[in-house]
mmCIF file with all atom_site columns, C-alpha atoms and ligand atoms in Angstrom:
data_model
loop_
_atom_site.group_PDB
_atom_site.id
_atom_site.type_symbol
_atom_site.label_atom_id
_atom_site.label_alt_id
_atom_site.label_comp_id
_atom_site.label_asym_id
_atom_site.label_entity_id
_atom_site.label_seq_id
_atom_site.pdbx_PDB_ins_code
_atom_site.Cartn_x
_atom_site.Cartn_y
_atom_site.Cartn_z
_atom_site.occupancy
_atom_site.B_iso_or_equiv
_atom_site.pdbx_formal_charge
_atom_site.auth_seq_id
_atom_site.auth_comp_id
_atom_site.auth_asym_id
_atom_site.auth_atom_id
_atom_site.pdbx_PDB_model_num
ATOM   1   C CA  . MET A 1 1   ? 97.007  84.594  92.007  1.00 0.00 ? 1   MET A CA  1
ATOM   2   C CA  . ILE A 1 2   ? 98.842  84.316  95.395  1.00 0.00 ? 2   ILE A CA  1
ATOM   3   C CA  . GLU A 1 3   ? 99.995  87.697  96.865  1.00 0.00 ? 3   GLU A CA  1
ATOM   4   C CA  . THR A 1 4   ? 102.155 88.020  100.057 1.00 0.00 ? 4   THR A CA  1
ATOM   5   C CA  . PRO A 1 5   ? 101.526 91.115  102.262 1.00 0.00 ? 5   PRO A CA  1
ATOM   6   C CA  . ALA A 1 6   ? 104.845 92.689  100.620 1.00 0.00 ? 6   ALA A CA  1
ATOM   7   C CA  . ALA A 1 7   ? 103.088 93.505  97.519  1.00 0.00 ? 7   ALA A CA  1
ATOM   8   C CA  . GLY A 1 8   ? 102.669 97.165  96.436  1.00 0.00 ? 8   GLY A CA  1
ATOM   9   C CA  . GLY A 1 9   ? 99.132  98.495  96.708  1.00 0.00 ? 9   GLY A CA  1
ATOM   10  C CA  . HIS A 1 10  ? 96.645  97.017  98.951  1.00 0.00 ? 10  HIS A CA  1
ATOM   11  C CA  . SER A 1 11  ? 97.005  93.689  100.661 1.00 0.00 ? 11  SER A CA  1
ATOM   12  C CA  . ALA A 1 12  ? 94.749  91.381  102.425 1.00 0.00 ? 12  ALA A CA  1
ATOM   13  C CA  . PRO A 1 13  ? 94.597  91.832  106.307 1.00 0.00 ? 13  PRO A CA  1
ATOM   14  C CA  . PRO A 1 14  ? 96.102  89.058  108.445 1.00 0.00 ? 14  PRO A CA  1
ATOM   15  C CA  . ARG A 1 15  ? 93.580  86.250  109.419 1.00 0.00 ? 15  ARG A CA  1
ATOM   16  C CA  . GLY A 1 16  ? 91.799  86.550  112.658 1.00 0.00 ? 16  GLY A CA  1
ATOM   17  C CA  . ARG A 1 17  ? 91.653  89.620  114.507 1.00 0.00 ? 17  ARG A CA  1
ATOM   18  C CA  . MET A 1 18  ? 94.180  92.331  113.211 1.00 0.00 ? 18  MET A CA  1
ATOM   19  C CA  . MET A 1 19  ? 97.057  93.032  115.560 1.00 0.00 ? 19  MET A CA  1
ATOM   20  C CA  . LEU A 1 20  ? 99.313  95.668  114.956 1.00 0.00 ? 20  LEU A CA  1
ATOM   21  C CA  . ASP A 1 21  ? 103.006 95.899  115.956 1.00 0.00 ? 21  ASP A CA  1
ATOM   22  C CA  . PRO A 1 22  ? 104.707 99.007  117.783 1.00 0.00 ? 22  PRO A CA  1
ATOM   23  C CA  . ALA A 1 23  ? 105.038 100.881 114.382 1.00 0.00 ? 23  ALA A CA  1
ATOM   24  C CA  . GLY A 1 24  ? 101.330 100.251 113.955 1.00 0.00 ? 24  GLY A CA  1
ATOM   25  C CA  . GLU A 1 25  ? 101.755 97.869  110.833 1.00 0.00 ? 25  GLU A CA  1
ATOM   26  C CA  . PRO A 1 26  ? 99.573  94.628  110.764 1.00 0.00 ? 26  PRO A CA  1
ATOM   27  C CA  . VAL A 1 27  ? 101.200 91.699  112.157 1.00 0.00 ? 27  VAL A CA  1
ATOM   28  C CA  . TYR A 1 28  ? 101.204 88.651  109.770 1.00 0.00 ? 28  TYR A CA  1
ATOM   29  C CA  . GLY A 1 29  ? 101.454 85.269  111.384 1.00 0.00 ? 29  GLY A CA  1
ATOM   30  C CA  . PRO A 1 30  ? 101.567 81.403  110.463 1.00 0.00 ? 30  PRO A CA  1
ATOM   31  C CA  . ARG A 1 31  ? 98.040  81.554  109.431 1.00 0.00 ? 31  ARG A CA  1
ATOM   32  C CA  . ASP A 1 32  ? 98.928  83.880  106.706 1.00 0.00 ? 32  ASP A CA  1
ATOM   33  C CA  . GLU A 1 33  ? 101.495 81.551  105.143 1.00 0.00 ? 33  GLU A CA  1
ATOM   34  C CA  . VAL A 1 34  ? 100.736 79.887  102.187 1.00 0.00 ? 34  VAL A CA  1
ATOM   35  C CA  . ASP A 1 35  ? 101.487 76.258  101.670 1.00 0.00 ? 35  ASP A CA  1
ATOM   36  C CA  . LEU A 1 36  ? 102.716 76.424  98.138  1.00 0.00 ? 36  LEU A CA  1
ATOM   37  C CA  . GLY A 1 37  ? 103.183 72.533  98.027  1.00 0.00 ? 37  GLY A CA  1
ATOM   38  C CA  . LYS A 1 38  ? 99.540  72.147  98.588  1.00 0.00 ? 38  LYS A CA  1
ATOM   39  C CA  . VAL A 1 39  ? 98.567  74.603  96.075  1.00 0.00 ? 39  VAL A CA  1
ATOM   40  C CA  . ALA A 1 40  ? 100.747 73.089  93.478  1.00 0.00 ? 40  ALA A CA  1
ATOM   41  C CA  . ALA A 1 41  ? 99.158  69.660  94.186  1.00 0.00 ? 41  ALA A CA  1
ATOM   42  C CA  . LEU A 1 42  ? 95.772  70.873  93.391  1.00 0.00 ? 42  LEU A CA  1
ATOM   43  C CA  . GLY A 1 43  ? 97.207  70.807  89.807  1.00 0.00 ? 43  GLY A CA  1
ATOM   44  C CA  . LEU A 1 44  ? 95.717  74.238  88.741  1.00 0.00 ? 44  LEU A CA  1
ATOM   45  C CA  . PRO A 1 45  ? 97.661  77.060  87.165  1.00 0.00 ? 45  PRO A CA  1
ATOM   46  C CA  . PHE A 1 46  ? 98.686  79.622  89.714  1.00 0.00 ? 46  PHE A CA  1
ATOM   47  C CA  . TRP A 1 47  ? 100.989 82.676  89.809  1.00 0.00 ? 47  TRP A CA  1
ATOM   48  C CA  . LEU A 1 48  ? 102.761 84.348  92.899  1.00 0.00 ? 48  LEU A CA  1
ATOM   49  C CA  . ALA A 1 49  ? 102.941 88.100  93.694  1.00 0.00 ? 49  ALA A CA  1
ATOM   50  C CA  . GLY A 1 50  ? 104.357 90.244  96.343  1.00 0.00 ? 50  GLY A CA  1
ATOM   51  C CA  . GLY A 1 51  ? 108.218 90.550  96.347  1.00 0.00 ? 51  GLY A CA  1
ATOM   52  C CA  . TYR A 1 52  ? 108.633 88.417  93.178  1.00 0.00 ? 52  TYR A CA  1
ATOM   53  C CA  . GLY A 1 53  ? 109.491 91.243  90.892  1.00 0.00 ? 53  GLY A CA  1
ATOM   54  C CA  . THR A 1 54  ? 112.965 90.776  90.949  1.00 0.00 ? 54  THR A CA  1
ATOM   55  C CA  . SER A 1 55  ? 115.767 88.892  89.019  1.00 0.00 ? 55  SER A CA  1
ATOM   56  C CA  . GLY A 1 56  ? 115.607 85.610  91.029  1.00 0.00 ? 56  GLY A CA  1
ATOM   57  C CA  . GLY A 1 57  ? 111.724 85.946  91.836  1.00 0.00 ? 57  GLY A CA  1
ATOM   58  C CA  . LEU A 1 58  ? 110.364 84.294  88.562  1.00 0.00 ? 58  LEU A CA  1
ATOM   59  C CA  . GLY A 1 59  ? 113.022 81.469  89.202  1.00 0.00 ? 59  GLY A CA  1
ATOM   60  C CA  . ARG A 1 60  ? 111.564 80.954  92.879  1.00 0.00 ? 60  ARG A CA  1
ATOM   61  C CA  . ALA A 1 61  ? 108.098 80.940  91.682  1.00 0.00 ? 61  ALA A CA  1
ATOM   62  C CA  . TRP A 1 62  ? 108.760 78.275  89.051  1.00 0.00 ? 62  TRP A CA  1
ATOM   63  C CA  . ALA A 1 63  ? 110.587 76.199  91.460  1.00 0.00 ? 63  ALA A CA  1
ATOM   64  C CA  . ALA A 1 64  ? 107.473 76.178  93.559  1.00 0.00 ? 64  ALA A CA  1
ATOM   65  C CA  . GLY A 1 65  ? 105.330 75.152  90.649  1.00 0.00 ? 65  GLY A CA  1
ATOM   66  C CA  . ALA A 1 66  ? 103.821 78.190  89.518  1.00 0.00 ? 66  ALA A CA  1
ATOM   67  C CA  . GLU A 1 67  ? 103.078 79.291  86.110  1.00 0.00 ? 67  GLU A CA  1
ATOM   68  C CA  . GLY A 1 68  ? 104.790 82.760  86.591  1.00 0.00 ? 68  GLY A CA  1
ATOM   69  C CA  . ILE A 1 69  ? 104.676 85.993  88.665  1.00 0.00 ? 69  ILE A CA  1
ATOM   70  C CA  . GLN A 1 70  ? 102.334 89.230  88.840  1.00 0.00 ? 70  GLN A CA  1
ATOM   71  C CA  . VAL A 1 71  ? 104.665 92.204  89.245  1.00 0.00 ? 71  VAL A CA  1
ATOM   72  C CA  . GLY A 1 72  ? 103.337 95.807  90.354  1.00 0.00 ? 72  GLY A CA  1
ATOM   73  C CA  . SER A 1 73  ? 105.852 97.943  92.245  1.00 0.00 ? 73  SER A CA  1
ATOM   74  C CA  . ALA A 1 74  ? 108.523 97.630  89.578  1.00 0.00 ? 74  ALA A CA  1
ATOM   75  C CA  . PHE A 1 75  ? 105.993 98.620  86.801  1.00 0.00 ? 75  PHE A CA  1
ATOM   76  C CA  . ALA A 1 76  ? 104.831 101.579 88.786  1.00 0.00 ? 76  ALA A CA  1
ATOM   77  C CA  . LEU A 1 77  ? 108.294 102.788 88.823  1.00 0.00 ? 77  LEU A CA  1
ATOM   78  C CA  . CYS A 1 78  ? 109.170 102.300 85.274  1.00 0.00 ? 78  CYS A CA  1
ATOM   79  C CA  . ARG A 1 79  ? 109.099 104.969 82.703  1.00 0.00 ? 79  ARG A CA  1
ATOM   80  C CA  . GLU A 1 80  ? 105.652 103.913 80.949  1.00 0.00 ? 80  GLU A CA  1
ATOM   81  C CA  . SER A 1 81  ? 103.851 104.210 84.490  1.00 0.00 ? 81  SER A CA  1
ATOM   82  C CA  . GLY A 1 82  ? 101.630 107.305 84.817  1.00 0.00 ? 82  GLY A CA  1
ATOM   83  C CA  . LEU A 1 83  ? 103.357 108.082 88.090  1.00 0.00 ? 83  LEU A CA  1
ATOM   84  C CA  . ASP A 1 84  ? 104.882 111.596 88.276  1.00 0.00 ? 84  ASP A CA  1
ATOM   85  C CA  . PRO A 1 85  ? 108.457 111.324 86.769  1.00 0.00 ? 85  PRO A CA  1
ATOM   86  C CA  . GLY A 1 86  ? 110.036 113.352 89.662  1.00 0.00 ? 86  GLY A CA  1
ATOM   87  C CA  . LEU A 1 87  ? 108.280 110.997 92.366  1.00 0.00 ? 87  LEU A CA  1
ATOM   88  C CA  . ARG A 1 88  ? 109.322 108.282 90.405  1.00 0.00 ? 88  ARG A CA  1
ATOM   89  C CA  . ARG A 1 89  ? 112.891 109.291 90.189  1.00 0.00 ? 89  ARG A CA  1
ATOM   90  C CA  . ARG A 1 90  ? 113.119 110.017 94.044  1.00 0.00 ? 90  ARG A CA  1
ATOM   91  C CA  . LEU A 1 91  ? 111.432 106.504 94.854  1.00 0.00 ? 91  LEU A CA  1
ATOM   92  C CA  . ARG A 1 92  ? 113.923 104.754 92.458  1.00 0.00 ? 92  ARG A CA  1
ATOM   93  C CA  . GLU A 1 93  ? 116.980 106.816 94.066  1.00 0.00 ? 93  GLU A CA  1
ATOM   94  C CA  . GLN A 1 94  ? 115.817 106.092 97.658  1.00 0.00 ? 94  GLN A CA  1
ATOM   95  C CA  . ALA A 1 95  ? 115.244 102.304 96.974  1.00 0.00 ? 95  ALA A CA  1
ATOM   96  C CA  . ALA A 1 96  ? 118.471 101.924 95.218  1.00 0.00 ? 96  ALA A CA  1
ATOM   97  C CA  . SER A 1 97  ? 120.505 103.538 98.145  1.00 0.00 ? 97  SER A CA  1
ATOM   98  C CA  . GLY A 1 98  ? 118.505 101.106 100.646 1.00 0.00 ? 98  GLY A CA  1
ATOM   99  C CA  . ALA A 1 99  ? 116.762 104.318 102.288 1.00 0.00 ? 99  ALA A CA  1
ATOM   100 C CA  . LEU A 1 100 ? 113.475 103.891 101.075 1.00 0.00 ? 100 LEU A CA  1
ATOM   101 C CA  . GLN A 1 101 ? 110.875 102.965 103.813 1.00 0.00 ? 101 GLN A CA  1
ATOM   102 C CA  . VAL A 1 102 ? 107.559 101.609 102.837 1.00 0.00 ? 102 VAL A CA  1
ATOM   103 C CA  . ARG A 1 103 ? 104.988 100.977 105.657 1.00 0.00 ? 103 ARG A CA  1
ATOM   104 C CA  . ASN A 1 104 ? 101.747 98.852  105.593 1.00 0.00 ? 104 ASN A CA  1
ATOM   105 C CA  . ASP A 1 105 ? 99.175  101.309 106.795 1.00 0.00 ? 105 ASP A CA  1
ATOM   106 C CA  . PRO A 1 106 ? 95.922  99.608  108.253 1.00 0.00 ? 106 PRO A CA  1
ATOM   107 C CA  . ARG A 1 107 ? 94.309  103.121 107.902 1.00 0.00 ? 107 ARG A CA  1
ATOM   108 C CA  . ALA A 1 108 ? 95.482  104.932 104.815 1.00 0.00 ? 108 ALA A CA  1
ATOM   109 C CA  . SER A 1 109 ? 92.841  103.254 102.377 1.00 0.00 ? 109 SER A CA  1
ATOM   110 C CA  . PRO A 1 110 ? 89.045  103.952 102.713 1.00 0.00 ? 110 PRO A CA  1
ATOM   111 C CA  . THR A 1 111 ? 88.735  100.308 101.684 1.00 0.00 ? 111 THR A CA  1
ATOM   112 C CA  . GLY A 1 112 ? 90.017  99.158  105.129 1.00 0.00 ? 112 GLY A CA  1
ATOM   113 C CA  . PHE A 1 113 ? 92.664  97.104  103.463 1.00 0.00 ? 113 PHE A CA  1
ATOM   114 C CA  . PRO A 1 114 ? 96.209  97.742  104.603 1.00 0.00 ? 114 PRO A CA  1
ATOM   115 C CA  . PHE A 1 115 ? 97.830  99.889  102.114 1.00 0.00 ? 115 PHE A CA  1
ATOM   116 C CA  . LYS A 1 116 ? 101.642 100.613 101.339 1.00 0.00 ? 116 LYS A CA  1
ATOM   117 C CA  . VAL A 1 117 ? 102.785 104.084 101.904 1.00 0.00 ? 117 VAL A CA  1
ATOM   118 C CA  . ALA A 1 118 ? 106.253 105.096 100.616 1.00 0.00 ? 118 ALA A CA  1
ATOM   119 C CA  . ALA A 1 119 ? 107.978 107.607 102.771 1.00 0.00 ? 119 ALA A CA  1
ATOM   120 C CA  . VAL A 1 120 ? 109.052 110.526 100.503 1.00 0.00 ? 120 VAL A CA  1
ATOM   121 C CA  . ALA A 1 121 ? 109.590 113.965 101.950 1.00 0.00 ? 121 ALA A CA  1
ATOM   122 C CA  . GLY A 1 122 ? 107.044 116.631 101.130 1.00 0.00 ? 122 GLY A CA  1
ATOM   123 C CA  . THR A 1 123 ? 104.201 114.042 100.289 1.00 0.00 ? 123 THR A CA  1
ATOM   124 C CA  . LEU A 1 124 ? 101.134 112.863 102.045 1.00 0.00 ? 124 LEU A CA  1
ATOM   125 C CA  . SER A 1 125 ? 103.084 110.302 103.548 1.00 0.00 ? 125 SER A CA  1
ATOM   126 C CA  . GLU A 1 126 ? 104.111 112.987 105.993 1.00 0.00 ? 126 GLU A CA  1
ATOM   127 C CA  . GLN A 1 127 ? 101.724 113.746 108.866 1.00 0.00 ? 127 GLN A CA  1
ATOM   128 C CA  . GLU A 1 128 ? 102.168 117.485 108.761 1.00 0.00 ? 128 GLU A CA  1
ATOM   129 C CA  . VAL A 1 129 ? 101.621 117.485 104.926 1.00 0.00 ? 129 VAL A CA  1
ATOM   130 C CA  . TYR A 1 130 ? 98.696  115.000 105.319 1.00 0.00 ? 130 TYR A CA  1
ATOM   131 C CA  . GLN A 1 131 ? 96.993  117.031 107.961 1.00 0.00 ? 131 GLN A CA  1
ATOM   132 C CA  . ALA A 1 132 ? 97.374  120.323 105.910 1.00 0.00 ? 132 ALA A CA  1
ATOM   133 C CA  . ARG A 1 133 ? 95.866  118.619 102.787 1.00 0.00 ? 133 ARG A CA  1
ATOM   134 C CA  . PRO A 1 134 ? 93.079  120.423 100.936 1.00 0.00 ? 134 PRO A CA  1
ATOM   135 C CA  . ARG A 1 135 ? 89.861  118.696 102.253 1.00 0.00 ? 135 ARG A CA  1
ATOM   136 C CA  . LEU A 1 136 ? 87.925  116.880 99.834  1.00 0.00 ? 136 LEU A CA  1
ATOM   137 C CA  . CYS A 1 137 ? 84.257  115.922 99.881  1.00 0.00 ? 137 CYS A CA  1
ATOM   138 C CA  . ASP A 1 138 ? 84.268  113.145 102.357 1.00 0.00 ? 138 ASP A CA  1
ATOM   139 C CA  . LEU A 1 139 ? 81.083  111.834 101.139 1.00 0.00 ? 139 LEU A CA  1
ATOM   140 C CA  . GLY A 1 140 ? 83.180  110.615 98.092  1.00 0.00 ? 140 GLY A CA  1
ATOM   141 C CA  . TYR A 1 141 ? 80.685  112.184 95.528  1.00 0.00 ? 141 TYR A CA  1
ATOM   142 C CA  . LEU A 1 142 ? 82.529  115.406 94.400  1.00 0.00 ? 142 LEU A CA  1
ATOM   143 C CA  . ARG A 1 143 ? 85.946  116.531 95.277  1.00 0.00 ? 143 ARG A CA  1
ATOM   144 C CA  . THR A 1 144 ? 85.551  120.018 95.587  1.00 0.00 ? 144 THR A CA  1
ATOM   145 C CA  . PRO A 1 145 ? 81.994  120.999 96.645  1.00 0.00 ? 145 PRO A CA  1
ATOM   146 C CA  . TYR A 1 146 ? 81.520  124.436 98.007  1.00 0.00 ? 146 TYR A CA  1
ATOM   147 C CA  . GLN A 1 147 ? 78.811  126.251 99.591  1.00 0.00 ? 147 GLN A CA  1
ATOM   148 C CA  . LYS A 1 148 ? 77.369  129.352 97.749  1.00 0.00 ? 148 LYS A CA  1
ATOM   149 C CA  . ALA A 1 149 ? 76.289  132.471 99.536  1.00 0.00 ? 149 ALA A CA  1
ATOM   150 C CA  . ASP A 1 150 ? 72.655  131.464 99.358  1.00 0.00 ? 150 ASP A CA  1
ATOM   151 C CA  . GLY A 1 151 ? 73.284  128.111 100.935 1.00 0.00 ? 151 GLY A CA  1
ATOM   152 C CA  . SER A 1 152 ? 73.273  126.088 97.819  1.00 0.00 ? 152 SER A CA  1
ATOM   153 C CA  . ILE A 1 153 ? 76.090  123.744 96.944  1.00 0.00 ? 153 ILE A CA  1
ATOM   154 C CA  . GLY A 1 154 ? 78.145  124.702 93.838  1.00 0.00 ? 154 GLY A CA  1
ATOM   155 C CA  . TYR A 1 155 ? 80.577  122.059 92.137  1.00 0.00 ? 155 TYR A CA  1
ATOM   156 C CA  . ARG A 1 156 ? 83.871  123.362 90.703  1.00 0.00 ? 156 ARG A CA  1
ATOM   157 C CA  . CYS A 1 157 ? 85.125  119.695 90.002  1.00 0.00 ? 157 CYS A CA  1
ATOM   158 C CA  . PRO A 1 158 ? 85.057  119.290 86.131  1.00 0.00 ? 158 PRO A CA  1
ATOM   159 C CA  . PRO A 1 159 ? 83.501  115.929 85.134  1.00 0.00 ? 159 PRO A CA  1
ATOM   160 C CA  . SER A 1 160 ? 86.868  114.793 83.775  1.00 0.00 ? 160 SER A CA  1
ATOM   161 C CA  . GLN A 1 161 ? 87.966  114.609 87.541  1.00 0.00 ? 161 GLN A CA  1
ATOM   162 C CA  . TRP A 1 162 ? 85.133  112.837 88.916  1.00 0.00 ? 162 TRP A CA  1
ATOM   163 C CA  . THR A 1 163 ? 85.568  109.581 90.522  1.00 0.00 ? 163 THR A CA  1
ATOM   164 C CA  . PRO A 1 164 ? 83.509  106.401 89.661  1.00 0.00 ? 164 PRO A CA  1
ATOM   165 C CA  . MET A 1 165 ? 81.535  107.266 92.721  1.00 0.00 ? 165 MET A CA  1
ATOM   166 C CA  . CYS A 1 166 ? 80.970  110.738 91.650  1.00 0.00 ? 166 CYS A CA  1
ATOM   167 C CA  . VAL A 1 167 ? 79.575  109.539 88.292  1.00 0.00 ? 167 VAL A CA  1
ATOM   168 C CA  . ARG A 1 168 ? 77.288  107.015 90.014  1.00 0.00 ? 168 ARG A CA  1
ATOM   169 C CA  . ALA A 1 169 ? 75.977  109.655 92.369  1.00 0.00 ? 169 ALA A CA  1
ATOM   170 C CA  . ALA A 1 170 ? 75.283  112.132 89.379  1.00 0.00 ? 170 ALA A CA  1
ATOM   171 C CA  . ARG A 1 171 ? 73.432  109.248 87.601  1.00 0.00 ? 171 ARG A CA  1
ATOM   172 C CA  . ARG A 1 172 ? 71.071  108.720 90.580  1.00 0.00 ? 172 ARG A CA  1
ATOM   173 C CA  . ARG A 1 173 ? 70.659  112.539 91.011  1.00 0.00 ? 173 ARG A CA  1
ATOM   174 C CA  . ARG A 1 174 ? 71.906  112.406 94.356  1.00 0.00 ? 174 ARG A CA  1
ATOM   175 C CA  . ARG A 1 175 ? 73.711  115.336 96.048  1.00 0.00 ? 175 ARG A CA  1
ATOM   176 C CA  . PRO A 1 176 ? 75.285  115.860 99.324  1.00 0.00 ? 176 PRO A CA  1
ATOM   177 C CA  . THR A 1 177 ? 73.123  118.016 101.482 1.00 0.00 ? 177 THR A CA  1
ATOM   178 C CA  . ALA A 1 178 ? 74.518  121.518 102.285 1.00 0.00 ? 178 ALA A CA  1
ATOM   179 C CA  . ALA A 1 179 ? 74.661  120.549 106.132 1.00 0.00 ? 179 ALA A CA  1
ATOM   180 C CA  . ALA A 1 180 ? 76.952  117.507 105.366 1.00 0.00 ? 180 ALA A CA  1
ATOM   181 C CA  . CYS A 1 181 ? 79.214  119.489 102.886 1.00 0.00 ? 181 CYS A CA  1
ATOM   182 C CA  . ALA A 1 182 ? 79.505  122.327 105.372 1.00 0.00 ? 182 ALA A CA  1
ATOM   183 C CA  . THR A 1 183 ? 80.858  119.948 108.151 1.00 0.00 ? 183 THR A CA  1
ATOM   184 C CA  . ASP A 1 184 ? 83.932  119.203 106.155 1.00 0.00 ? 184 ASP A CA  1
ATOM   185 C CA  . CYS A 1 185 ? 84.159  121.320 103.176 1.00 0.00 ? 185 CYS A CA  1
ATOM   186 C CA  . SER A 1 186 ? 84.734  125.039 103.372 1.00 0.00 ? 186 SER A CA  1
ATOM   187 C CA  . PRO A 1 187 ? 83.906  127.565 100.488 1.00 0.00 ? 187 PRO A CA  1
ATOM   188 C CA  . ARG A 1 188 ? 86.957  127.624 97.906  1.00 0.00 ? 188 ARG A CA  1
HETATM 189 C C1  . LIG B 2 .   ? 100.690 101.207 92.723  1.00 0.00 ? 1   LIG B C1  1
HETATM 190 C C2  . LIG B 2 .   ? 100.149 99.891  92.744  1.00 0.00 ? 1   LIG B C2  1
HETATM 191 C C3  . LIG B 2 .   ? 98.554  99.745  92.561  1.00 0.00 ? 1   LIG B C3  1
HETATM 192 C C4  . LIG B 2 .   ? 98.195  98.551  92.643  1.00 0.00 ? 1   LIG B C4  1
HETATM 193 N N1  . LIG B 2 .   ? 96.825  98.254  92.425  1.00 0.00 ? 1   LIG B N1  1
HETATM 194 C C5  . LIG B 2 .   ? 96.309  97.119  92.381  1.00 0.00 ? 1   LIG B C5  1
HETATM 195 C C6  . LIG B 2 .   ? 94.821  97.039  92.041  1.00 0.00 ? 1   LIG B C6  1
HETATM 196 O O1  . LIG B 2 .   ? 94.023  97.983  91.946  1.00 0.00 ? 1   LIG B O1  1
HETATM 197 N N2  . LIG B 2 .   ? 94.347  95.767  92.015  1.00 0.00 ? 1   LIG B N2  1
HETATM 198 C C7  . LIG B 2 .   ? 94.896  94.639  92.315  1.00 0.00 ? 1   LIG B C7  1
HETATM 199 O O2  . LIG B 2 .   ? 94.490  93.535  92.305  1.00 0.00 ? 1   LIG B O2  1
HETATM 200 N N3  . LIG B 2 .   ? 96.289  94.692  92.461  1.00 0.00 ? 1   LIG B N3  1
HETATM 201 C C8  . LIG B 2 .   ? 96.875  95.935  92.519  1.00 0.00 ? 1   LIG B C8  1
HETATM 202 N N4  . LIG B 2 .   ? 98.215  96.093  92.881  1.00 0.00 ? 1   LIG B N4  1
HETATM 203 C C9  . LIG B 2 .   ? 99.226  94.841  92.975  1.00 0.00 ? 1   LIG B C9  1
HETATM 204 C C10 . LIG B 2 .   ? 99.706  94.290  92.025  1.00 0.00 ? 1   LIG B C10 1
HETATM 205 O O3  . LIG B 2 .   ? 98.704  94.041  90.942  1.00 0.00 ? 1   LIG B O3  1
HETATM 206 C C11 . LIG B 2 .   ? 100.788 93.167  92.150  1.00 0.00 ? 1   LIG B C11 1
HETATM 207 O O4  . LIG B 2 .   ? 99.847  91.867  92.619  1.00 0.00 ? 1   LIG B O4  1
HETATM 208 C C12 . LIG B 2 .   ? 101.638 93.382  93.418  1.00 0.00 ? 1   LIG B C12 1
HETATM 209 O O5  . LIG B 2 .   ? 102.227 94.670  93.156  1.00 0.00 ? 1   LIG B O5  1
HETATM 210 C C13 . LIG B 2 .   ? 102.749 92.403  93.190  1.00 0.00 ? 1   LIG B C13 1
HETATM 211 O O6  . LIG B 2 .   ? 103.835 92.624  94.181  1.00 0.00 ? 1   LIG B O6  1
HETATM 212 P P1  . LIG B 2 .   ? 105.043 93.719  93.856  1.00 0.00 ? 1   LIG B P1  1
HETATM 213 O O7  . LIG B 2 .   ? 104.522 95.005  94.116  1.00 0.00 ? 1   LIG B O7  1
HETATM 214 O O8  . LIG B 2 .   ? 105.914 93.211  94.989  1.00 0.00 ? 1   LIG B O8  1
HETATM 215 O O9  . LIG B 2 .   ? 105.652 93.290  92.371  1.00 0.00 ? 1   LIG B O9  1
HETATM 216 C C14 . LIG B 2 .   ? 98.924  97.293  92.864  1.00 0.00 ? 1   LIG B C14 1
HETATM 217 C C15 . LIG B 2 .   ? 100.416 97.476  92.866  1.00 0.00 ? 1   LIG B C15 1
HETATM 218 C C16 . LIG B 2 .   ? 100.938 98.754  93.052  1.00 0.00 ? 1   LIG B C16 1
HETATM 219 C C17 . LIG B 2 .   ? 102.445 98.909  93.095  1.00 0.00 ? 1   LIG B C17 1
#
């Protein structure tokens, strides 16, 4: 699977030292370009992703010797995706009118990989909304730890909302300390 930086979701950072353009997005250069001729010459099956989910994309991929394409953004915006219907509609409308702006944000994801952020009014893509968000457990264990009057930590987060990290932490019986929680989480 060969994915260009145009792909939705995470993308690989540029090779070498990460340089940012004036808008704060990673700059990809010649070292990031894929020589599809050389890949095809290996004789192994490959698929192309990142901006190929269009009417002509599959044809371009076949022409380059690929078996097919991997599509993400189009599926995220289709009726069957789990994305909120209102958000999907706004994203599709903005995209259709050519007004949709998507930035490749090198800081948005805790993984450290650049991550696509679509600019949609009233969502976390806006600085003010982001700054005003309810703080979650920065330790990544539980989403809403809070400190009880006696100083112990309570958890309101139902197990159905636990992240895989929460589940692992619970299995190891590790809990964030009161001091650690108090630095970022206030009682709720
Ligand atoms: C919302 C979203 C989430 C994604 N999550 C993952 C993921 O968890 N792992 C992964 O390998 N690729 C992920 N992708 C990338 C897709 O598998 C696919 O390679 C990419 O979206 C193709 O480019 P396109 O968005 O231009 O169609 C994601 C893409 C989107 C849009």
